[in-house]
Amino acid sequence: MERINVMRPFVARVLVTLALVALALLLWKLSDLVLVIFGAVVVAVLLHSLVHLLTRYTRLSHGLALGVVLLVLVLGFAGLMWLFGAQLAREMQSLKQSLPEAWAHFRQWLDASPAGALAQQGFDQLHDGMSGLAAKVGTWALSASGNLTDMVLMLVGGIYLAAQPRIYREGTLKLFPKDRRALMGEALDASGTALRAWLGGQLLAMVVVGTLTGIGLWLLGVPVAFGLGLITALLDFVPIVGPILAAIPAVLLGFTVSPQVALGALAVFVVMQQIEGHVLQPLIQQRAVDLPPMVLLVSLFGIGALFGLPGVLLAAPMTVVIYVLVKRLYVMEALQTETPIPGQEKPPSA
């Protein structure tokens, strides 16, 4: 009987480990569904933040406030498209037509430089790699419709979640044992607060970075400065990688004017990244969660490898949620239940 009692904890650990492995495999198989659900959660958090802000200063009910928020967002987007849609379309078309010329100017400048021969070898290797990449473009194009469908599902799912957040929260907590629901509730609340703060700060950073970058490029005389500023704002949602990708077309278009303008465009992005890294991001992390850059970089590539391009877009908010959940459910509990080191036990109180 004693042997059976001794074996029970070991068997329980094995069963829990097997269950976690099975859950991980199931989530990997249902990766698209997991990503859609998390995207809906992100949308719901954004909508719920706006609804909470509106209900704080008005006497509107939650449902009516959500309807007002959705109406304002739709009308605002339609108004922006009516005011700037034609200009934005011209900017994007001009960008599409200017990039080949910009690439040609860059190649001419590089060929005339001392590093031209070495760069030519690199371009040849890049061309060989791009030939294999081009074969996948058709597959990506076919998957684009699927990604668009997923985005629609995220938006619709986010609206449903924002409409009745308490029901879905309580339903999620009922999936856990009763003695763990209070801890899970606190962890969910903490992760939701961190995600809401991170999203608000990141959206503010996107607007500031995109606006200042567009103004800086316009002052330098870089073509399509407005479109480049918009691209910079959108790509800034993806940390680390996004700003680098946004800088490439800006620098190339700078070469259509002069090499000095191209270097100036590069300097604009470097300065903006310094401002974002040393001013904006500390403010965001102060309100949300202090994510180590290495954790964010590893998660960006890891989640991107698992979920593809949609995973890259949602990697940062997903990392925020996972980071907070791990701290609340594992690290803090481990510290609270940590056994004292022999010889360092606290003496009993008198």
Short mmCIF file of C-alpha atoms in Angstrom, two decimals:
data_model
loop_
_atom_site.label_atom_id
_atom_site.label_comp_id
_atom_site.label_asym_id
_atom_site.label_seq_id
_atom_site.Cartn_x
_atom_site.Cartn_y
_atom_site.Cartn_z
CA MET A 1 0.00 0.00 0.00
CA GLU A 2 2.86 2.36 0.84
CA ARG A 3 4.47 1.58 -2.52
CA ILE A 4 1.29 2.56 -4.32
CA ASN A 5 1.11 5.83 -2.38
CA VAL A 6 4.74 6.57 -3.25
CA MET A 7 4.15 5.90 -6.95
CA ARG A 8 1.06 8.09 -7.21
CA PRO A 9 2.93 11.46 -7.44
CA PHE A 10 5.24 10.05 -10.11
CA VAL A 11 2.33 8.68 -12.14
CA ALA A 12 0.50 11.99 -11.79
CA ARG A 13 3.53 13.90 -13.12
CA VAL A 14 3.85 11.51 -16.06
CA LEU A 15 0.17 11.89 -16.91
CA VAL A 16 0.37 15.68 -16.66
CA THR A 17 3.45 15.71 -18.90
CA LEU A 18 1.76 13.49 -21.48
CA ALA A 19 -1.34 15.68 -21.35
CA LEU A 20 0.76 18.83 -21.95
CA VAL A 21 2.56 17.19 -24.87
CA ALA A 22 -0.75 16.09 -26.36
CA LEU A 23 -2.15 19.61 -25.89
CA ALA A 24 0.91 21.13 -27.58
CA LEU A 25 0.53 18.76 -30.56
CA LEU A 26 -3.17 19.56 -30.79
CA LEU A 27 -2.49 23.29 -30.73
CA TRP A 28 0.15 22.88 -33.43
CA LYS A 29 -2.27 20.96 -35.63
CA LEU A 30 -4.92 23.62 -35.03
CA SER A 31 -2.46 26.50 -35.37
CA ASP A 32 -4.66 28.45 -37.78
CA LEU A 33 -7.59 28.26 -35.38
CA VAL A 34 -5.40 29.27 -32.42
CA LEU A 35 -4.13 32.28 -34.35
CA VAL A 36 -7.66 33.35 -35.34
CA ILE A 37 -8.82 33.08 -31.72
CA PHE A 38 -5.89 35.11 -30.44
CA GLY A 39 -6.41 37.71 -33.17
CA ALA A 40 -10.04 37.98 -32.09
CA VAL A 41 -8.87 38.48 -28.50
CA VAL A 42 -6.59 41.34 -29.63
CA VAL A 43 -9.47 42.98 -31.50
CA ALA A 44 -11.76 42.48 -28.50
CA VAL A 45 -9.21 44.09 -26.16
CA LEU A 46 -8.97 47.14 -28.41
CA LEU A 47 -12.74 47.48 -28.67
CA HIS A 48 -13.26 46.87 -24.96
CA SER A 49 -10.73 49.60 -24.12
CA LEU A 50 -12.62 52.11 -26.27
CA VAL A 51 -15.96 50.98 -24.81
CA HIS A 52 -14.62 51.30 -21.26
CA LEU A 53 -13.35 54.80 -22.06
CA LEU A 54 -16.76 55.80 -23.45
CA THR A 55 -18.81 54.35 -20.59
CA ARG A 56 -16.58 56.10 -18.05
CA TYR A 57 -17.67 59.54 -19.28
CA THR A 58 -21.22 58.73 -20.40
CA ARG A 59 -24.22 56.81 -19.08
CA LEU A 60 -24.38 54.48 -22.07
CA SER A 61 -24.77 50.76 -21.48
CA HIS A 62 -22.00 48.40 -22.56
CA GLY A 63 -23.88 47.17 -25.64
CA LEU A 64 -24.88 50.64 -26.78
CA ALA A 65 -21.35 51.95 -26.20
CA LEU A 66 -19.94 49.11 -28.32
CA GLY A 67 -22.35 50.01 -31.11
CA VAL A 68 -21.27 53.65 -30.94
CA VAL A 69 -17.58 52.67 -31.02
CA LEU A 70 -18.09 50.42 -34.06
CA LEU A 71 -20.09 53.12 -35.85
CA VAL A 72 -17.44 55.76 -35.16
CA LEU A 73 -14.65 53.43 -36.34
CA VAL A 74 -16.47 52.56 -39.57
CA LEU A 75 -17.37 56.18 -40.31
CA GLY A 76 -13.87 57.33 -39.40
CA PHE A 77 -12.25 54.79 -41.71
CA ALA A 78 -14.66 55.67 -44.51
CA GLY A 79 -13.95 59.37 -43.99
CA LEU A 80 -10.19 58.83 -44.13
CA MET A 81 -10.54 56.83 -47.32
CA TRP A 82 -12.72 59.56 -48.83
CA LEU A 83 -10.27 62.31 -47.88
CA PHE A 84 -6.97 60.56 -48.49
CA GLY A 85 -7.86 57.40 -50.40
CA ALA A 86 -7.13 58.84 -53.85
CA GLN A 87 -3.87 60.40 -52.67
CA LEU A 88 -2.85 57.17 -50.96
CA ALA A 89 -3.61 55.16 -54.10
CA ARG A 90 -1.47 57.56 -56.16
CA GLU A 91 1.34 57.30 -53.62
CA MET A 92 1.26 53.51 -53.68
CA GLN A 93 1.17 53.43 -57.49
CA SER A 94 4.06 55.88 -57.65
CA LEU A 95 5.97 53.77 -55.16
CA LYS A 96 5.42 50.67 -57.26
CA GLN A 97 6.65 52.42 -60.40
CA SER A 98 9.61 54.13 -58.71
CA LEU A 99 11.16 51.14 -56.97
CA PRO A 100 12.68 49.56 -60.15
CA GLU A 101 14.27 52.89 -61.06
CA ALA A 102 15.48 53.29 -57.49
CA TRP A 103 17.05 49.84 -57.60
CA ALA A 104 18.80 50.69 -60.87
CA HIS A 105 20.24 53.90 -59.37
CA PHE A 106 21.43 51.97 -56.35
CA ARG A 107 23.13 49.35 -58.52
CA GLN A 108 24.87 52.06 -60.56
CA TRP A 109 26.12 53.77 -57.42
CA LEU A 110 27.26 50.48 -55.94
CA ASP A 111 29.03 49.37 -59.13
CA ALA A 112 30.99 52.62 -59.14
CA SER A 113 32.07 52.13 -55.53
CA PRO A 114 35.15 50.11 -54.47
CA ALA A 115 32.90 47.37 -53.10
CA GLY A 116 31.14 46.89 -56.44
CA ALA A 117 32.78 43.56 -57.36
CA LEU A 118 32.13 42.06 -53.94
CA ALA A 119 28.55 43.30 -53.99
CA GLN A 120 28.02 41.76 -57.45
CA GLN A 121 28.87 38.32 -56.02
CA GLY A 122 26.37 38.86 -53.26
CA PHE A 123 23.68 39.89 -55.75
CA ASP A 124 24.35 36.76 -57.81
CA GLN A 125 23.86 34.59 -54.74
CA LEU A 126 20.76 36.57 -53.85
CA HIS A 127 19.40 36.04 -57.37
CA ASP A 128 19.86 32.27 -57.04
CA GLY A 129 18.00 32.34 -53.75
CA MET A 130 15.25 34.55 -55.15
CA SER A 131 14.67 32.13 -58.04
CA GLY A 132 13.61 29.50 -55.53
CA LEU A 133 11.61 32.09 -53.63
CA ALA A 134 9.74 33.09 -56.78
CA ALA A 135 8.44 29.56 -57.12
CA LYS A 136 6.63 30.01 -53.79
CA VAL A 137 4.95 33.26 -54.76
CA GLY A 138 2.05 31.41 -56.35
CA THR A 139 1.50 29.43 -53.17
CA TRP A 140 1.57 32.60 -51.09
CA ALA A 141 -0.87 34.26 -53.47
CA LEU A 142 -3.27 31.36 -53.05
CA SER A 143 -2.94 31.55 -49.28
CA ALA A 144 -3.62 35.30 -49.31
CA SER A 145 -7.35 34.68 -49.67
CA GLY A 146 -7.18 32.37 -46.67
CA ASN A 147 -5.39 35.04 -44.64
CA LEU A 148 -8.05 37.57 -45.65
CA THR A 149 -10.73 35.16 -44.46
CA ASP A 150 -8.87 34.73 -41.18
CA MET A 151 -8.75 38.52 -40.73
CA VAL A 152 -12.51 38.77 -41.25
CA LEU A 153 -13.03 35.99 -38.69
CA MET A 154 -10.75 37.84 -36.25
CA LEU A 155 -12.78 41.03 -36.63
CA VAL A 156 -16.13 39.28 -36.25
CA GLY A 157 -14.89 37.15 -33.37
CA GLY A 158 -13.44 40.22 -31.67
CA ILE A 159 -16.80 41.98 -31.85
CA TYR A 160 -18.56 38.99 -30.27
CA LEU A 161 -15.93 38.77 -27.51
CA ALA A 162 -16.16 42.50 -26.82
CA ALA A 163 -19.95 42.32 -26.67
CA GLN A 164 -20.02 39.78 -23.81
CA PRO A 165 -16.51 39.55 -22.33
CA ARG A 166 -17.66 38.30 -18.90
CA ILE A 167 -19.43 35.26 -20.34
CA TYR A 168 -16.36 34.11 -22.26
CA ARG A 169 -14.08 34.80 -19.30
CA GLU A 170 -16.22 32.73 -16.95
CA GLY A 171 -16.51 29.98 -19.55
CA THR A 172 -12.73 29.85 -19.86
CA LEU A 173 -12.26 29.66 -16.09
CA LYS A 174 -14.69 26.72 -15.85
CA LEU A 175 -12.21 24.68 -17.89
CA PHE A 176 -9.91 24.65 -14.84
CA PRO A 177 -10.33 22.99 -11.43
CA LYS A 178 -12.21 25.03 -8.83
CA ASP A 179 -9.16 25.47 -6.63
CA ARG A 180 -7.21 27.02 -9.53
CA ARG A 181 -9.87 29.34 -10.92
CA ALA A 182 -9.04 32.27 -8.66
CA LEU A 183 -5.37 32.14 -9.69
CA MET A 184 -6.30 31.77 -13.36
CA GLY A 185 -8.72 34.68 -13.09
CA GLU A 186 -5.98 36.91 -11.66
CA ALA A 187 -3.58 35.78 -14.41
CA LEU A 188 -6.13 36.46 -17.15
CA ASP A 189 -6.87 39.90 -15.73
CA ALA A 190 -3.15 40.71 -15.50
CA SER A 191 -2.47 39.55 -19.06
CA GLY A 192 -5.48 41.48 -20.37
CA THR A 193 -4.33 44.65 -18.61
CA ALA A 194 -0.79 44.25 -19.98
CA LEU A 195 -2.06 43.55 -23.50
CA ARG A 196 -4.39 46.57 -23.40
CA ALA A 197 -1.58 48.85 -22.21
CA TRP A 198 0.87 47.46 -24.77
CA LEU A 199 -1.56 47.87 -27.65
CA GLY A 200 -2.40 51.44 -26.67
CA GLY A 201 1.23 52.39 -26.36
CA GLN A 202 2.21 50.61 -29.56
CA LEU A 203 -0.53 52.31 -31.58
CA LEU A 204 0.65 55.67 -30.25
CA ALA A 205 4.24 54.80 -31.18
CA MET A 206 3.13 53.79 -34.69
CA VAL A 207 1.40 57.13 -35.24
CA VAL A 208 4.36 59.14 -33.92
CA VAL A 209 7.01 57.16 -35.80
CA GLY A 210 5.06 57.11 -39.07
CA THR A 211 4.27 60.83 -38.94
CA LEU A 212 7.78 61.98 -38.04
CA THR A 213 9.35 59.61 -40.57
CA GLY A 214 7.08 60.89 -43.35
CA ILE A 215 7.89 64.50 -42.46
CA GLY A 216 11.61 63.78 -42.33
CA LEU A 217 11.60 62.04 -45.71
CA TRP A 218 9.53 64.87 -47.21
CA LEU A 219 12.02 67.46 -45.96
CA LEU A 220 14.84 65.49 -47.56
CA GLY A 221 12.99 65.37 -50.87
CA VAL A 222 12.50 61.60 -50.96
CA PRO A 223 9.73 60.67 -53.42
CA VAL A 224 6.45 59.24 -52.11
CA ALA A 225 7.23 60.42 -48.57
CA PHE A 226 3.56 60.17 -47.44
CA GLY A 227 3.26 56.56 -48.60
CA LEU A 228 6.58 55.64 -46.98
CA GLY A 229 5.45 57.19 -43.71
CA LEU A 230 2.26 55.11 -43.79
CA ILE A 231 4.23 51.93 -44.56
CA THR A 232 6.58 52.75 -41.68
CA ALA A 233 3.66 53.22 -39.29
CA LEU A 234 2.06 49.90 -40.26
CA LEU A 235 5.31 47.90 -40.17
CA ASP A 236 6.23 49.41 -36.81
CA PHE A 237 3.62 47.10 -35.28
CA VAL A 238 6.16 44.30 -35.86
CA PRO A 239 9.09 45.08 -33.53
CA ILE A 240 12.72 44.90 -34.71
CA VAL A 241 12.01 43.51 -38.18
CA GLY A 242 9.28 45.98 -39.22
CA PRO A 243 11.39 49.18 -39.09
CA ILE A 244 14.19 47.48 -41.06
CA LEU A 245 11.79 46.44 -43.81
CA ALA A 246 10.30 49.95 -43.90
CA ALA A 247 13.74 51.54 -44.33
CA ILE A 248 14.62 49.55 -47.47
CA PRO A 249 12.22 51.25 -49.98
CA ALA A 250 12.91 54.68 -48.43
CA VAL A 251 16.67 54.35 -48.90
CA LEU A 252 16.25 52.97 -52.43
CA LEU A 253 13.99 55.85 -53.42
CA GLY A 254 16.54 58.23 -51.95
CA PHE A 255 19.01 57.00 -54.58
CA THR A 256 16.71 58.31 -57.32
CA VAL A 257 17.59 61.80 -56.03
CA SER A 258 21.19 61.36 -54.89
CA PRO A 259 23.34 59.11 -52.70
CA GLN A 260 23.36 61.88 -50.08
CA VAL A 261 19.56 61.85 -49.90
CA ALA A 262 19.64 58.05 -49.54
CA LEU A 263 22.05 58.34 -46.62
CA GLY A 264 19.84 61.06 -45.17
CA ALA A 265 16.82 58.73 -45.40
CA LEU A 266 18.80 56.04 -43.62
CA ALA A 267 19.73 58.58 -40.94
CA VAL A 268 16.04 59.45 -40.47
CA PHE A 269 15.21 55.82 -39.70
CA VAL A 270 18.20 55.46 -37.38
CA VAL A 271 17.20 58.59 -35.45
CA MET A 272 13.56 57.49 -35.27
CA GLN A 273 14.56 54.08 -33.93
CA GLN A 274 16.65 55.78 -31.26
CA ILE A 275 13.68 57.95 -30.29
CA GLU A 276 11.35 54.96 -30.23
CA GLY A 277 13.82 52.77 -28.34
CA HIS A 278 14.81 55.32 -25.71
CA VAL A 279 11.64 57.42 -25.36
CA LEU A 280 8.51 55.68 -26.64
CA GLN A 281 9.25 52.06 -25.76
CA PRO A 282 10.19 52.80 -22.11
CA LEU A 283 6.84 54.56 -21.74
CA ILE A 284 5.05 51.56 -23.25
CA GLN A 285 6.94 49.08 -21.06
CA GLN A 286 6.31 51.19 -17.98
CA ARG A 287 2.56 50.87 -18.54
CA ALA A 288 2.52 47.31 -19.85
CA VAL A 289 5.34 44.82 -19.35
CA ASP A 290 9.10 45.10 -19.60
CA LEU A 291 9.91 42.56 -22.33
CA PRO A 292 13.61 41.75 -22.76
CA PRO A 293 14.60 42.42 -26.42
CA MET A 294 16.08 38.93 -26.79
CA VAL A 295 12.81 37.33 -25.66
CA LEU A 296 10.92 39.43 -28.19
CA LEU A 297 13.36 38.58 -31.00
CA VAL A 298 13.30 34.84 -30.33
CA SER A 299 9.50 34.80 -30.06
CA LEU A 300 9.20 36.80 -33.27
CA PHE A 301 11.09 34.22 -35.29
CA GLY A 302 9.75 31.24 -33.35
CA ILE A 303 6.08 32.19 -33.66
CA GLY A 304 6.67 33.24 -37.26
CA ALA A 305 8.16 29.81 -38.04
CA LEU A 306 5.15 28.09 -36.47
CA PHE A 307 2.33 30.26 -37.81
CA GLY A 308 3.80 31.99 -40.88
CA LEU A 309 3.23 35.65 -41.76
CA PRO A 310 0.11 36.07 -39.55
CA GLY A 311 2.19 34.75 -36.67
CA VAL A 312 4.83 37.41 -37.28
CA LEU A 313 2.17 40.13 -37.13
CA LEU A 314 0.75 38.82 -33.84
CA ALA A 315 4.04 37.65 -32.31
CA ALA A 316 4.57 40.73 -30.11
CA PRO A 317 1.11 40.82 -28.44
CA MET A 318 1.18 37.03 -28.09
CA THR A 319 4.56 37.29 -26.36
CA VAL A 320 3.17 39.91 -23.96
CA VAL A 321 0.33 37.60 -22.95
CA ILE A 322 2.52 34.50 -22.62
CA TYR A 323 5.15 36.42 -20.66
CA VAL A 324 2.61 37.70 -18.13
CA LEU A 325 0.89 34.31 -17.81
CA VAL A 326 4.19 32.54 -17.16
CA LYS A 327 5.15 35.10 -14.52
CA ARG A 328 1.79 34.90 -12.74
CA LEU A 329 1.14 31.16 -13.04
CA TYR A 330 4.63 29.74 -12.71
CA VAL A 331 7.31 32.15 -11.53
CA MET A 332 5.35 33.90 -8.77
CA GLU A 333 3.82 30.65 -7.52
CA ALA A 334 7.22 28.96 -7.56
CA LEU A 335 8.69 31.79 -5.50
CA GLN A 336 5.81 31.64 -3.02
CA THR A 337 6.08 27.85 -2.57
CA GLU A 338 9.87 27.70 -2.73
CA THR A 339 11.33 25.55 0.02
CA PRO A 340 13.88 27.35 2.20
CA ILE A 341 17.56 26.53 1.84
CA PRO A 342 18.83 24.37 4.72
CA GLY A 343 20.43 26.54 7.35
CA GLN A 344 18.52 29.64 6.19
CA GLU A 345 15.10 28.89 7.66
CA LYS A 346 13.47 31.81 9.38
CA PRO A 347 13.48 31.45 13.17
CA PRO A 348 10.05 31.03 14.71
CA SER A 349 8.49 34.20 15.96
CA ALA A 350 8.38 34.67 19.68
#
